[in-house]
Coordinates of C-alpha atoms in Angstrom, one line a residue:
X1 CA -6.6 7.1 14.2
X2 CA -6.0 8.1 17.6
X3 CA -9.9 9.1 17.7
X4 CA -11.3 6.3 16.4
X5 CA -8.7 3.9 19.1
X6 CA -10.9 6.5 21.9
X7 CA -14.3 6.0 20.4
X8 CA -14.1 2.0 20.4
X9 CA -13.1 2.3 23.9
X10 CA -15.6 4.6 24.9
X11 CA -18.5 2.4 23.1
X12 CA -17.1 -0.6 25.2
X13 CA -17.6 1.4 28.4
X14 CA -21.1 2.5 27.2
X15 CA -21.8 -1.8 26.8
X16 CA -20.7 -2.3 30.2
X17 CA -22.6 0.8 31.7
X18 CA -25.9 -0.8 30.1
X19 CA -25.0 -3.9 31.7
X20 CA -24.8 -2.6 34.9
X21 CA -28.1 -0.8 34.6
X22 CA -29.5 -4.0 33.8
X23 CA -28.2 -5.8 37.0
X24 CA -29.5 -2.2 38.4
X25 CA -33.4 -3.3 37.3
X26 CA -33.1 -6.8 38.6
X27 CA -32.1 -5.1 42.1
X28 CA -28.3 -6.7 42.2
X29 CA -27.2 -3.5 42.1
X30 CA -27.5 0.0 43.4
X31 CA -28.1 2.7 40.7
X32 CA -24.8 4.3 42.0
X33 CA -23.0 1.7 40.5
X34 CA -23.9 2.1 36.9
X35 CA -23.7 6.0 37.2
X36 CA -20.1 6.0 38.7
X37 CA -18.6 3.2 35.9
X38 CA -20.3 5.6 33.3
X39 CA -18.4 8.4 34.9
X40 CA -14.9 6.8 34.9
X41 CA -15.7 5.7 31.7
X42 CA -16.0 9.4 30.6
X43 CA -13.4 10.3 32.5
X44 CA -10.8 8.1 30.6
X45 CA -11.9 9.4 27.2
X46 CA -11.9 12.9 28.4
X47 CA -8.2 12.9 29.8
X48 CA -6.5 11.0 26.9
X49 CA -8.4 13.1 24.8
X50 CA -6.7 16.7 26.4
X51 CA -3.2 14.1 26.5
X52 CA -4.0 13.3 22.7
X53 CA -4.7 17.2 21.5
X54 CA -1.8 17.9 23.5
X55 CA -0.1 15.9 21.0
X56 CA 1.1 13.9 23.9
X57 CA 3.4 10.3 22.9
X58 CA 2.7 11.5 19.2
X59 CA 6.5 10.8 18.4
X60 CA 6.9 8.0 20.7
X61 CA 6.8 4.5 20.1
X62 CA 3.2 3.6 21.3
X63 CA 1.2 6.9 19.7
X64 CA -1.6 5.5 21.5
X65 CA -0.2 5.4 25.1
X66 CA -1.9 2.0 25.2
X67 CA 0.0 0.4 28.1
X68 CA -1.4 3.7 30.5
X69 CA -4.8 3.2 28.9
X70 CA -4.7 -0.3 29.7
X71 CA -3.5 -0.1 33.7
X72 CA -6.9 2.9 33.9
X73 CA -9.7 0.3 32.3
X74 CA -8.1 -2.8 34.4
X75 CA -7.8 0.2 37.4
X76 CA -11.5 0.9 36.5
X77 CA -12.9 -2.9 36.7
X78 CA -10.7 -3.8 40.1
X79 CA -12.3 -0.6 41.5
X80 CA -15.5 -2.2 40.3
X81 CA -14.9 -5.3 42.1
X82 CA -14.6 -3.8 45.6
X83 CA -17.5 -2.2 44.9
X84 CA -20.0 -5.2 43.7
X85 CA -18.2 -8.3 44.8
X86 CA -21.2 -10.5 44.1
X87 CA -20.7 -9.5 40.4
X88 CA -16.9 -9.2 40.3
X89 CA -16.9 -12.1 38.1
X90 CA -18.6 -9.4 35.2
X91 CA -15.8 -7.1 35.9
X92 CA -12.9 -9.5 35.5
X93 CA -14.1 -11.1 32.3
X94 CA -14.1 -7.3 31.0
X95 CA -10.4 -7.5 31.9
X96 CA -10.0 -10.0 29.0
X97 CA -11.3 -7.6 26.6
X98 CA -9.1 -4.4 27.7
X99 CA -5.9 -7.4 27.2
X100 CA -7.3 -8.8 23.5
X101 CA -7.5 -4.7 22.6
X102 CA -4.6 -3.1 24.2
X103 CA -2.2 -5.9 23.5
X104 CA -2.8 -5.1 19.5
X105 CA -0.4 -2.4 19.6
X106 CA 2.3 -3.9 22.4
X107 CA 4.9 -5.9 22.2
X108 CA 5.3 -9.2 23.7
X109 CA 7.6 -8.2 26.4
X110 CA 5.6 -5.3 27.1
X111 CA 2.4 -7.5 27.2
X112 CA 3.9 -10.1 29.6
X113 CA 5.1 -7.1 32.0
X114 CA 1.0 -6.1 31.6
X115 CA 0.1 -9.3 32.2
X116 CA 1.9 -9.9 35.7
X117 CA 1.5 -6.3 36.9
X118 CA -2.4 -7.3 36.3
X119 CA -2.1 -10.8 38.0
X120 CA -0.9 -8.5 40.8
X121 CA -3.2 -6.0 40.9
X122 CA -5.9 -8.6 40.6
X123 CA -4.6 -10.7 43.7
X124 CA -4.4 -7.7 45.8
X125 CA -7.6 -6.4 44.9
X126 CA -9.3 -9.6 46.1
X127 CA -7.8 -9.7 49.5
X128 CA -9.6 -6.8 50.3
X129 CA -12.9 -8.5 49.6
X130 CA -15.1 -10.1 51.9
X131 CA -14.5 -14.5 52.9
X132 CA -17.7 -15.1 51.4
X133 CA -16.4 -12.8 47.9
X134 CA -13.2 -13.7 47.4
X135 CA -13.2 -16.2 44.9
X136 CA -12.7 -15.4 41.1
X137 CA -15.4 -18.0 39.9
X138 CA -16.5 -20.1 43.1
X139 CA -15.5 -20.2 46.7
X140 CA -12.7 -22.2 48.1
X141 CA -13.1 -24.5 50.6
X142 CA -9.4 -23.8 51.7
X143 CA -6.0 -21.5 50.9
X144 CA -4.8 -24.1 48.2
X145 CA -7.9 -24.2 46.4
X146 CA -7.9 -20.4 45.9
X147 CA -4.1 -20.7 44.7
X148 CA -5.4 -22.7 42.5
X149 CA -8.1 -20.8 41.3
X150 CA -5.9 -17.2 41.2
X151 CA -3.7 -19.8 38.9
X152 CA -5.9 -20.9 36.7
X153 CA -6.9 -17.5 35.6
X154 CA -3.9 -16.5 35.5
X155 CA -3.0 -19.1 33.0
X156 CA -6.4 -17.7 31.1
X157 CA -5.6 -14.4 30.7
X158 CA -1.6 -15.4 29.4
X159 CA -3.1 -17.9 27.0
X160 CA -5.4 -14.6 25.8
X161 CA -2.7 -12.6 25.6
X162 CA -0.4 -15.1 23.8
X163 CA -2.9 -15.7 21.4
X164 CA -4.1 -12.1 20.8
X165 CA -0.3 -11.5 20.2
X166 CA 0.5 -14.1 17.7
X167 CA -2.8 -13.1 16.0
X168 CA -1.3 -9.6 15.6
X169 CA 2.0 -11.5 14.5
X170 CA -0.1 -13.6 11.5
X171 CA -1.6 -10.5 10.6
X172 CA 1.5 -8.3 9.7
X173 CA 3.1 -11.7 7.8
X174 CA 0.2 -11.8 6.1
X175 CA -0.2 -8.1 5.0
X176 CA 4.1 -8.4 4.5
X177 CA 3.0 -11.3 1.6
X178 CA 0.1 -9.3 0.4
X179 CA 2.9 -6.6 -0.2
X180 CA 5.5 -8.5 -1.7
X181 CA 3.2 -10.5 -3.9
X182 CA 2.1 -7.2 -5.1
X183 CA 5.4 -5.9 -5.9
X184 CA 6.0 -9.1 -7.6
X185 CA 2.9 -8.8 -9.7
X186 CA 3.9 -5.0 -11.0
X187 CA 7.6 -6.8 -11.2
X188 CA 5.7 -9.8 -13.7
X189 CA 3.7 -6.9 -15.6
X190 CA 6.7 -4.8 -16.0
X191 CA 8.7 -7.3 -17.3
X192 CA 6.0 -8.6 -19.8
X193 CA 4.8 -4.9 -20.9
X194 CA 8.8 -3.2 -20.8
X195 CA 11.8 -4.1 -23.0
X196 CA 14.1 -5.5 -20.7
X197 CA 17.2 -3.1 -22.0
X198 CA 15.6 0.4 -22.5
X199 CA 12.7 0.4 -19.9
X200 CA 10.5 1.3 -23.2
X201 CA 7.0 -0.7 -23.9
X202 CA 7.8 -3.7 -26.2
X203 CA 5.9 -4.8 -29.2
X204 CA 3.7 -6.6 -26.7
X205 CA 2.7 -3.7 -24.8
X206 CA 2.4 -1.2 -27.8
X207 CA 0.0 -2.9 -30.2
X208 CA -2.8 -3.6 -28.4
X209 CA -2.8 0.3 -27.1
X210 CA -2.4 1.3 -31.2
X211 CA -5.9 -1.4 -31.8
X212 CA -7.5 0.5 -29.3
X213 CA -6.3 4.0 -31.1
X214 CA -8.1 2.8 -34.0
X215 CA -11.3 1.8 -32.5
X216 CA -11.3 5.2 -31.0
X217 CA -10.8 6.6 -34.3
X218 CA -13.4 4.5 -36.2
X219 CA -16.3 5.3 -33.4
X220 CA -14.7 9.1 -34.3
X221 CA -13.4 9.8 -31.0
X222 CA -10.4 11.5 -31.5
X223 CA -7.4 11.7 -34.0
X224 CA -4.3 9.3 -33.5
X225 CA -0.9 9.8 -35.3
X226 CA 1.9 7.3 -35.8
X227 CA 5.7 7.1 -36.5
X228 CA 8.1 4.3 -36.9
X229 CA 11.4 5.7 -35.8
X230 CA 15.0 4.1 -36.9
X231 CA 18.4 5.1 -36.0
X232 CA 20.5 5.7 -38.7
X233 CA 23.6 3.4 -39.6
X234 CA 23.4 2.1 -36.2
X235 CA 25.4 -1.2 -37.4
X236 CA 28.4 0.9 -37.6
X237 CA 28.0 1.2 -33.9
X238 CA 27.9 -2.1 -33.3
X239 CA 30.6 -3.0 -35.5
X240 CA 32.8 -0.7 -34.6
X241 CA 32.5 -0.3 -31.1
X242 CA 30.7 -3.7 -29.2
X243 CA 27.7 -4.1 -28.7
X244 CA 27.8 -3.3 -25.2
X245 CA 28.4 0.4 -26.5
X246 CA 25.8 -0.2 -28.9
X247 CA 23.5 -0.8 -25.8
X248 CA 24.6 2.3 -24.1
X249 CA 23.4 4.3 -27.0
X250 CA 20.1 2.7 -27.4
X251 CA 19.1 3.4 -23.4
X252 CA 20.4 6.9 -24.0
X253 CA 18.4 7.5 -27.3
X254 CA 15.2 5.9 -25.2
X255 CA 15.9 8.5 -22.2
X256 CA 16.4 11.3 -25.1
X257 CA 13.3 10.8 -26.5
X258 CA 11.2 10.2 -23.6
X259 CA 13.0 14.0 -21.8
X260 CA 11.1 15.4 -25.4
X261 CA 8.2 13.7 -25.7
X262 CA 4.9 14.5 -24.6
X263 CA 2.9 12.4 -21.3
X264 CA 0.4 11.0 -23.7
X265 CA 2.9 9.7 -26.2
X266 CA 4.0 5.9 -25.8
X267 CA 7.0 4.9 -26.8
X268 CA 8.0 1.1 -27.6
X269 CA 10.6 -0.5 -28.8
X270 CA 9.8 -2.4 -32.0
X271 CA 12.5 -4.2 -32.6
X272 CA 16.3 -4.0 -32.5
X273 CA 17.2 -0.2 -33.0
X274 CA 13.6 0.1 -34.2
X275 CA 10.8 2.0 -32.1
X276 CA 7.2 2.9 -32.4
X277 CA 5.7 6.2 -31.6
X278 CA 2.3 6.1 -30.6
X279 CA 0.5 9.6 -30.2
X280 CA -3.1 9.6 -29.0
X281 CA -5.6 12.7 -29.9
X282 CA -2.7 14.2 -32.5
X283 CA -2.8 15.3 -36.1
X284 CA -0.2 14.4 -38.8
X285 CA 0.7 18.0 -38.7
X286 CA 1.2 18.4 -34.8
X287 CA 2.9 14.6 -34.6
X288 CA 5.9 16.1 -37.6
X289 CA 6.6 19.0 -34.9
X290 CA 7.1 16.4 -31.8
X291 CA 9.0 14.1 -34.0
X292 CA 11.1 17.1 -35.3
X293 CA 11.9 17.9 -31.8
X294 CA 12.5 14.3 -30.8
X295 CA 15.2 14.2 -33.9
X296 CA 16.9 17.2 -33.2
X297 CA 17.7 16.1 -29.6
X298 CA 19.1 13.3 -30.0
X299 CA 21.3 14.7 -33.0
X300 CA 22.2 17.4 -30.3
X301 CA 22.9 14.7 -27.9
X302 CA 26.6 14.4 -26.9
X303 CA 27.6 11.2 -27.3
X304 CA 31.6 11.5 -27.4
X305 CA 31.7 9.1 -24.2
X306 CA 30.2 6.3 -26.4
X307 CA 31.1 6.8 -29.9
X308 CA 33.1 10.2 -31.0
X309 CA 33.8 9.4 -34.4
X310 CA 30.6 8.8 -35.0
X311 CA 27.2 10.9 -35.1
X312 CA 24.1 9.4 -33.6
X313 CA 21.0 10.3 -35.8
X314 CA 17.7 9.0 -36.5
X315 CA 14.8 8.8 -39.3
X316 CA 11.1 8.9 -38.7
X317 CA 8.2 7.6 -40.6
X318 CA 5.2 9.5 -39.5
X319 CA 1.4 8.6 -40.6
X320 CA -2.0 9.0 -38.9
X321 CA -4.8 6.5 -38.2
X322 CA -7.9 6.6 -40.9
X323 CA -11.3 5.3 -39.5
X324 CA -11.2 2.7 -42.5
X325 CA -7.8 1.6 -40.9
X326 CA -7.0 -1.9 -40.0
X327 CA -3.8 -2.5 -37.6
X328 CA -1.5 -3.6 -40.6
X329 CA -2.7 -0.8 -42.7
X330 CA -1.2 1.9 -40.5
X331 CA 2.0 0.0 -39.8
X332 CA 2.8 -0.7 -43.3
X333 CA 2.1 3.3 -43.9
X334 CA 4.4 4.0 -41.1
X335 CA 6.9 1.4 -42.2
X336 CA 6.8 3.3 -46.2
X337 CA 7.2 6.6 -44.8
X338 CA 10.8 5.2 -42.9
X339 CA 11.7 3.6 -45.9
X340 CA 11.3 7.1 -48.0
X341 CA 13.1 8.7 -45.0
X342 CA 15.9 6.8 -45.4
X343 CA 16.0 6.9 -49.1
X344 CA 15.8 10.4 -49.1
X345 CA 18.8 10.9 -46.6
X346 CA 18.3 10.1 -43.5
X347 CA 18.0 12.4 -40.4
X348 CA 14.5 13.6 -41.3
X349 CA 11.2 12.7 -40.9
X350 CA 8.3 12.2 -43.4
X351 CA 4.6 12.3 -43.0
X352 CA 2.3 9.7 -45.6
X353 CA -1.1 10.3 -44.7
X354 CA -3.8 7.7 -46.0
X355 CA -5.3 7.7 -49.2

């Protein structure tokens, strides 16, 4: 970044330098002039680029040491004034653009100390010119009239630098909003994707992925398995200890399964202590080995903070996605594989594949 600060500043030296050369070819000008502003032009780019490789201000609070950059180009243009009078006006309007650059990166009380040490250096700078030179636009008939006119660009060059800086100040609000709106957008899209309690997708979030699972499927993509997973008895939790406990065990179950599933396998919660297991590019055989794993840990789960007397288990219906397949097919599939799971026993899991 540091570079790219140096190349701007160097291309608006080179602008100036072809300027000159121009006054050089309508004879305003000797050809010295031109060469020496290229040279001090070089000159600043080469010594704050030793100070920058030095790694020089890198940890300070202006990176860019853009206050000392600032006094050398404003150095560079009063030297150019005592040197070409006749076009001094040239060299003070370039002193406008070294104030709308530098102040970017300076505070306002470090750009109003700028600004007077400049109306300073300015002021001094054009005593030393000739009668018949020292004006900043015209000449003054008298002492007043060139107070007046060392005033009014005074004023010129605050009302830049005020209005540079509250640019800047616009700029960072306006990238602040930018920000925060996008936080609050991810914040919206959370909240309409996530259940509220667990952090798992909702039913909103997980059936339009499963559509897209079966469109996969039908254009034969890949394989897609499904399970509808429901924790056993979990009205004796409720009943029995709140369901503020209840609660407890439901965001615990969702962090269990998630520690054992897979990255590609989404996870919703389908309603009440229901959830739905979505598993992209998986068999029916490889999708009963991750939901045996996912019931063993949570039956291995410790839950004698929340509810000792009672064990914490859950049932899965597993099934896989056919290419003939429409969205209700596979969830009432998954739905009759729960229901056997849970007629059978409970704690187990059982694969229907389709007919």
């Amino acid at each position: 970044m540091r570079t790219r600060m140096l190349m701007a500043v160097g291309v608006s030296y080179a602008v100036d330098a072809l300027f000159l050369a121009c006054f050089w070819w309508l004879d305003r000008v000797s050809l010295g002039l031109p060469l020496l502003y290229a040279a001090a032009g070089l000159a600043h780019i080469a010594v704050f680029a030793g100070v920058f490789r030095l790694g020089w201000g890198r940890q300070g609070r202006d990176p860019y040491l853009t206050e000392w950059q600032m006094v050398t180009a404003i150095a560079v243009q009063l030297g150019a004034v005592l040197l070409a009078p006749w076009i001094k006006a040239y060299f003070l309007c370039i002193i406008f653009v070294v104030f709308a650059f530098g102040t970017l990166s300076l505070t306002i009380r470090q750009a109003l100390l700028m600004w007077l040490s400049t109306c300073a250096m300015t002021a001094i700078t054009l005593q030393y010119l000739p009668s018949q030179h020292n004006a900043a636009v015209t000449i003054p008939d008298n002492a007043r009239e060139a107070v007046l006119v060392g005033l009014a660009y005074a004023s010129i060059l605050l009302r830049c630098l005020l209005l540079n800086h509250y640019g800047t100040v616009l700029r960072v609000r306006l990238v602040q909003r930018q920000r925060k709106l996008a936080d609050e957008v991810v914040a919206v899209h959370r909240l309409a994707t996530h259940d509220l309690l667990t952090g798992a997708l909702n039913r909103h979030a997980i059936l339009p992925m499963l559509e897209e699972q079966i469109h996969l499927v039908q254009r034969g993509r890949q394989a897609c398995a499904l399970a509808l997973i429901d924790l056993d008895h979990f009205k004796r939790v409720n009943d029995g200890h709140g369901h503020l406990v209840g609660d407890q065990v439901l965001c615990r179950v969702v962090d269990t399964m998630n520690a054992t599933l897979r990255p590609s396998d989404k996870l919703a919660r389908y309603g009440g202590e229901e959830f739905l297991l979505l598993m992209p590019a998986t068999t029916l055989e490889e999708a009963l080995v991750v939901l045996e794993r996912v019931r063993l840990a949570v039956a291995h789960q410790s839950w004698q903070d929340l509810v000792a007397d009672l064990p914490i288990t859950l049932s899965a219906g597993i099934t896989h996605v056919h290419a003939r397949d429409r969205l209700d097919d596979v969830l009432a599939r998954a739905d009759t594989s729960l229901y056997q799971a849970k007629n059978e026993g409970r704690n187990r899991c059982v694969c229907l594949a389709a007919n």
